XYZ file of N, CA and C in Angstrom:
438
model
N 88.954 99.351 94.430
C 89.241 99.167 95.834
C 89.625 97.701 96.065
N 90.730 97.429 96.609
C 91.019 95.854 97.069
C 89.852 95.545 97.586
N 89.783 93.845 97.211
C 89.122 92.992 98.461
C 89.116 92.818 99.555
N 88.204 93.138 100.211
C 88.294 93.067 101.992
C 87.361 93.161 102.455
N 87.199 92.983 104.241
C 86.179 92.620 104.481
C 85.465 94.616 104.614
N 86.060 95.864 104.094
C 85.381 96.872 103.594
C 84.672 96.822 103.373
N 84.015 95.929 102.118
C 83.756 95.459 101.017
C 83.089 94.521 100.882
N 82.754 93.528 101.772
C 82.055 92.240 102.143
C 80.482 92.676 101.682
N 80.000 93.431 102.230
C 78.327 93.459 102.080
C 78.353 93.405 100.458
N 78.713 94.732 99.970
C 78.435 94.975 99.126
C 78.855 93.488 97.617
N 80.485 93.211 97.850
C 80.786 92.160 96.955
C 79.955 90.715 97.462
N 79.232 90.495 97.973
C 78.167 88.983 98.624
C 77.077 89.514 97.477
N 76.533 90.955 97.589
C 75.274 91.031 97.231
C 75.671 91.012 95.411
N 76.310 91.621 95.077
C 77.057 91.701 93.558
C 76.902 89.945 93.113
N 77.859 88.950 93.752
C 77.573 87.394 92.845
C 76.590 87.031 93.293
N 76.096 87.254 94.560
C 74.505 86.486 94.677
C 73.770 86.472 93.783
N 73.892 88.109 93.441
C 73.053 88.008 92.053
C 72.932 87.950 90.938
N 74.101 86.916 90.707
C 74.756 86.552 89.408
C 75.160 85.132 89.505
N 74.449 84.332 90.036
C 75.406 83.038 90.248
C 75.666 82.190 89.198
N 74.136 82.181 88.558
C 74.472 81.309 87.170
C 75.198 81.629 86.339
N 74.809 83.273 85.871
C 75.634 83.904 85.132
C 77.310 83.527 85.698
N 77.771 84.072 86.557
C 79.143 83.745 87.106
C 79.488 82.285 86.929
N 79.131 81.671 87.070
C 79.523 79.985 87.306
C 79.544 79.395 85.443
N 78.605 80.187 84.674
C 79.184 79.752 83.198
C 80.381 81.011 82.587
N 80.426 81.783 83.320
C 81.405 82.911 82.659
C 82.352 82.823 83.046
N 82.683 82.904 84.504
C 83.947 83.237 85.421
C 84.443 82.020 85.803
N 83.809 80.870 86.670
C 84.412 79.689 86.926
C 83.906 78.565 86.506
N 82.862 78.775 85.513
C 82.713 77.308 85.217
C 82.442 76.405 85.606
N 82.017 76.260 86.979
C 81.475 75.503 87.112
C 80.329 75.689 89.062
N 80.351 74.532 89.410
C 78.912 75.163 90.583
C 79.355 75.425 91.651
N 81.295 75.323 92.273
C 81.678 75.548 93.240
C 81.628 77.083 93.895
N 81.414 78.254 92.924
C 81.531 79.707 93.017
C 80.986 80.216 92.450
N 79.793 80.616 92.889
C 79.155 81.115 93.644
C 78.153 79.788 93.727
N 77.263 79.683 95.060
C 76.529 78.829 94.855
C 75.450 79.668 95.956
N 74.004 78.943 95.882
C 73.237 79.673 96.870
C 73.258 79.157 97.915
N 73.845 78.649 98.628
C 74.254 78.355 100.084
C 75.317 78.699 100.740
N 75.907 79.688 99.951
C 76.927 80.931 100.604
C 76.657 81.485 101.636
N 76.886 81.494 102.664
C 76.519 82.565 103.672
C 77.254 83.891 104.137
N 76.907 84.519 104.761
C 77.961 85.881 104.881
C 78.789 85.594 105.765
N 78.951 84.693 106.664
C 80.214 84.257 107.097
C 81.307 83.347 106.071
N 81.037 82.931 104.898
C 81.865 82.396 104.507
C 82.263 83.658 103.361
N 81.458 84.476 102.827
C 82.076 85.807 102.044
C 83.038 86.543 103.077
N 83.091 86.782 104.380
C 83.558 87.507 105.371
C 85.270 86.547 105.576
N 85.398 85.198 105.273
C 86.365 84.625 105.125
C 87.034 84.852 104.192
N 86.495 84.631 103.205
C 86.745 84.190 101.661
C 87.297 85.863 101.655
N 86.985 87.424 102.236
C 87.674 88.940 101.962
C 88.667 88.848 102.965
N 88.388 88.030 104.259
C 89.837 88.335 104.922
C 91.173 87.757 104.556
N 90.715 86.327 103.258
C 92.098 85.738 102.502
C 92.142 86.493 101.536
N 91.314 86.911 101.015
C 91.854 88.309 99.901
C 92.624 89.021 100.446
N 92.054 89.612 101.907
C 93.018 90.313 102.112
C 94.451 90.046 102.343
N 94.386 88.971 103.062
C 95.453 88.780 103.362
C 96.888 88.582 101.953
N 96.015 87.861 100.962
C 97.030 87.719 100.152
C 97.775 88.625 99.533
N 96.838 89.931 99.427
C 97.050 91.066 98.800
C 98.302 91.979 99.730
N 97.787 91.525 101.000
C 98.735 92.573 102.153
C 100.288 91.795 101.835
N 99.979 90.509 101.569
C 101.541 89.214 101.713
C 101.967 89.641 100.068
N 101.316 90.214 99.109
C 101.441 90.467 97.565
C 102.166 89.606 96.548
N 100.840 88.495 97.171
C 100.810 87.002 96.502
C 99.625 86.739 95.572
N 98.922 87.655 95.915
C 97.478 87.521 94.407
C 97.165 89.285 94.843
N 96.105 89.695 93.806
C 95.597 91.308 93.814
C 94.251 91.248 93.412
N 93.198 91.067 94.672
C 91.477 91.283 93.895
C 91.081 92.487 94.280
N 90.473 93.190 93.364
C 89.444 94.546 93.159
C 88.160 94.304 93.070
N 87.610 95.195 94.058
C 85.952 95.347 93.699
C 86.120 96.353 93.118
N 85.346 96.563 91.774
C 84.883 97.257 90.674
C 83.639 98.139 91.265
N 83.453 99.561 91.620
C 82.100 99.652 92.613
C 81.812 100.916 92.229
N 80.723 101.052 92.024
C 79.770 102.180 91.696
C 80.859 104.126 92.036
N 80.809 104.499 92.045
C 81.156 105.702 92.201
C 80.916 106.109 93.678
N 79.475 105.863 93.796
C 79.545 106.133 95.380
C 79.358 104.902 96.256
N 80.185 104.007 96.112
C 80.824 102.921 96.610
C 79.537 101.955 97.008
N 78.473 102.055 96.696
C 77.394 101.707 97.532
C 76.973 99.905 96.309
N 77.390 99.842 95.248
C 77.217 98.702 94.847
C 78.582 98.406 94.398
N 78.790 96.876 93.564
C 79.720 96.473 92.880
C 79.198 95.977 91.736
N 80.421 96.629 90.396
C 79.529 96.008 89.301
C 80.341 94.639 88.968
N 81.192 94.286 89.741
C 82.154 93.175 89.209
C 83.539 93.326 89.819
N 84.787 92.408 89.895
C 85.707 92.087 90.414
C 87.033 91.519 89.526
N 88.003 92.097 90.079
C 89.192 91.792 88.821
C 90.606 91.245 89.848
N 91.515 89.946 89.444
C 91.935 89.201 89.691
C 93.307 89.549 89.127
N 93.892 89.459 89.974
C 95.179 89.491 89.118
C 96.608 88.229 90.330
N 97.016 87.730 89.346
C 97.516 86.873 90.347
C 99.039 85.585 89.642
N 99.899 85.472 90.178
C 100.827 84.360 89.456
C 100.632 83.140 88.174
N 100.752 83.675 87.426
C 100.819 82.738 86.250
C 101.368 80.797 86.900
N 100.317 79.955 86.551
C 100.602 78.462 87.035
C 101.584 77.969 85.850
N 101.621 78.869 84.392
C 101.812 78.070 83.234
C 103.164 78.894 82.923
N 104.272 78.326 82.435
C 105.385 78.722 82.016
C 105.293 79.648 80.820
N 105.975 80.726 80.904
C 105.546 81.897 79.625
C 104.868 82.864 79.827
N 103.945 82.757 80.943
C 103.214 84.154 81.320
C 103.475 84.394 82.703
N 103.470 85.795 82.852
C 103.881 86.378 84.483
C 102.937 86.671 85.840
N 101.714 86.304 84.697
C 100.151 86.973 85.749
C 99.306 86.330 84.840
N 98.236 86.123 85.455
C 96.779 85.975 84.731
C 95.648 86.517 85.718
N 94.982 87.233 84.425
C 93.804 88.444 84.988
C 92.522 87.866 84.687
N 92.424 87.613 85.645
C 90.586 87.518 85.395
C 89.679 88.498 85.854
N 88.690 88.573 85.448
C 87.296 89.674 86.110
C 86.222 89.149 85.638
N 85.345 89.394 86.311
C 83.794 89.126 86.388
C 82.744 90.731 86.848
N 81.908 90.534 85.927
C 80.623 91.481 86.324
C 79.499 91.161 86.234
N 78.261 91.846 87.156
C 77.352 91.104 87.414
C 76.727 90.604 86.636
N 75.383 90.262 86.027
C 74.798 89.969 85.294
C 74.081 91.308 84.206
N 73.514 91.911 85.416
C 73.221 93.332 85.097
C 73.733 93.840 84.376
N 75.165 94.137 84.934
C 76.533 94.756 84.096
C 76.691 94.332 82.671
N 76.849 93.000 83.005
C 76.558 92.567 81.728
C 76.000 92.142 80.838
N 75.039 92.389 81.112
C 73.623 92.767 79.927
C 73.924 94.201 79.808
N 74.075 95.120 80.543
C 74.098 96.711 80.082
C 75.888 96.556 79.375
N 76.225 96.180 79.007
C 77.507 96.239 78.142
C 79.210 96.383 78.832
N 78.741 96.551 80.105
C 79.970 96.952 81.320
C 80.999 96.133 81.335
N 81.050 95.013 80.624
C 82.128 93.911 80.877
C 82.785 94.122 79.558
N 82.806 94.349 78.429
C 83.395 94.661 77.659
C 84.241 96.015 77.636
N 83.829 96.932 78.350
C 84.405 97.855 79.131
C 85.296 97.971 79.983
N 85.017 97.233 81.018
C 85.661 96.829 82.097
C 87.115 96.059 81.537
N 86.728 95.200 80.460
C 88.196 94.144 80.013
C 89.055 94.947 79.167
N 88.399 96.312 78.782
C 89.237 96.969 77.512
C 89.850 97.985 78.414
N 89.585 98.322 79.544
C 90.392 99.011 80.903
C 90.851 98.022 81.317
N 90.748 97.321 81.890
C 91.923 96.566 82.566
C 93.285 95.626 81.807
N 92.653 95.790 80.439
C 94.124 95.375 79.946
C 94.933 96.412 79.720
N 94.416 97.373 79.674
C 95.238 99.013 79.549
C 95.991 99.159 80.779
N 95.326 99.011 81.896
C 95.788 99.266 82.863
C 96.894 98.482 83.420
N 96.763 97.521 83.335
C 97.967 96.147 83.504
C 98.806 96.492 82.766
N 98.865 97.073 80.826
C 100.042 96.783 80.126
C 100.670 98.049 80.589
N 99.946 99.046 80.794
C 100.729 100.366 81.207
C 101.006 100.264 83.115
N 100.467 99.572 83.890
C 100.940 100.012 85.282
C 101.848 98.883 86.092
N 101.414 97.895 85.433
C 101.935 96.437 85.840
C 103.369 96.156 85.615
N 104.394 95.271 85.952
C 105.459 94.990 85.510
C 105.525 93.618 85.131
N 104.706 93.576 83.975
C 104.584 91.817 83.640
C 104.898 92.238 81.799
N 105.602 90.914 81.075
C 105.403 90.638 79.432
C 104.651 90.155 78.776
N 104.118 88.946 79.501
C 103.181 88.427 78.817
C 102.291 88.106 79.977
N 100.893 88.353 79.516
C 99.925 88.271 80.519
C 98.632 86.834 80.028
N 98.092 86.234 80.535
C 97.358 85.658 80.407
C 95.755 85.756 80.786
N 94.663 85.762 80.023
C 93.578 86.299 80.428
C 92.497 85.389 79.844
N 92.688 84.064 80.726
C 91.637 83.235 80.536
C 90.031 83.596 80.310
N 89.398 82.565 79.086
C 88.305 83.066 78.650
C 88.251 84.328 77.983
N 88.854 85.032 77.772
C 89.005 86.121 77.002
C 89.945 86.198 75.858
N 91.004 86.097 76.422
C 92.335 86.499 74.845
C 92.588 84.589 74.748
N 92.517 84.391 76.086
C 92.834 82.167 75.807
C 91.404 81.558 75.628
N 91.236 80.911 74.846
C 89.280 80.378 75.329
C 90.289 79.482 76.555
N 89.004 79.217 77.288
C 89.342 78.182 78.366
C 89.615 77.215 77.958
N 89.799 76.605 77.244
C 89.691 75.223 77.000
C 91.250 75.113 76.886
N 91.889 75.691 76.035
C 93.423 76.226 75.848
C 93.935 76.414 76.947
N 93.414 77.351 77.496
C 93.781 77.888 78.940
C 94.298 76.570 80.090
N 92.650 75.906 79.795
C 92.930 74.665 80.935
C 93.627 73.756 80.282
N 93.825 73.395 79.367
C 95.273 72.619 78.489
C 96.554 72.741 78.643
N 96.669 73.969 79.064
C 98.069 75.071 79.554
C 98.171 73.962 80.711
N 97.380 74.546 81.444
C 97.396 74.356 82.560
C 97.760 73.030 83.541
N 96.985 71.877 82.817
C 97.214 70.649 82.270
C 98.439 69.896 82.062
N 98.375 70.601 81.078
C 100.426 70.156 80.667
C 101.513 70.560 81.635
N 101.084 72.023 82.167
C 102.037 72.511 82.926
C 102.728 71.385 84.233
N 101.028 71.050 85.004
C 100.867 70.371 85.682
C 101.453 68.397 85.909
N 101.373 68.498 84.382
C 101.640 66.967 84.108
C 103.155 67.151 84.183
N 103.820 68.350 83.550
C 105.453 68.016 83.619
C 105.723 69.243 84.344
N 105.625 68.879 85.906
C 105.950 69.485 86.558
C 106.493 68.157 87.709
């Protein structure tokens, strides 16, 4: 299901309870998620999801239980910054999730799903197929000769 404010309760309660986990997996560092989030700033943070998604300038998914009532994680898909790739996919799952094995799951579907539904050649999937460090080197350079 896209990001939106649908979706707000449930995706707040999903990284709340993953922050550390999230902040060494997904971003690296203490800006996202932090515990002084409030639900007015998650309620922002789904109406620019939404919006970007409606303008189809980035694409976030909540990943959510079957009967929609939790989220096990969230998947990113959005303009490549670095010359050579067309998109870069990121996703995150909770902690839970991933201790029960769900994120390795989750990444072996969603690259399926991208190479078969997507219209991209080369995809980029920081921390996963790039370590970050590469990734942010890309990124780096891109930036410097630009």
């Amino acid at each position: 299901m896209p990001l939106g404010p649908d979706v707000v309760d449930v995706d707040f309660a999903a990284y709340m309870s993953s922050i550390e986990h999230l902040q060494a997996t997904f971003t690296r560092s203490t800006d996202w998620p932090h515990a002084n989030l409030s639900a007015a700033d998650a309620m922002r943070d789904m109406e620019n999801e939404q919006t970007r998604f409606r303008e189809r300038k980035s694409f976030a998914y909540a990943v959510l239980t079957p009967d929609g009532k939790r989220e096990r994680g969230s998947v990113y898909v959005s303009p490549s910054p670095v010359d050579g790739y067309d998109a870069v996919v990121r996703l995150w799952v909770t902690k839970a999730e991933y201790d029960a094995g769900f994120d390795t799951r989750l990444y072996s579907w969603v690259t399926a799903w991208i190479a078969e539904d997507w219209p991209f050649a080369r995809v980029a999937y920081p921390g996963r197929a790039i370590a970050w460090k590469d990734w942010d080197a890309l990124v780096a350079a891109q930036k410097a000769g630009a």
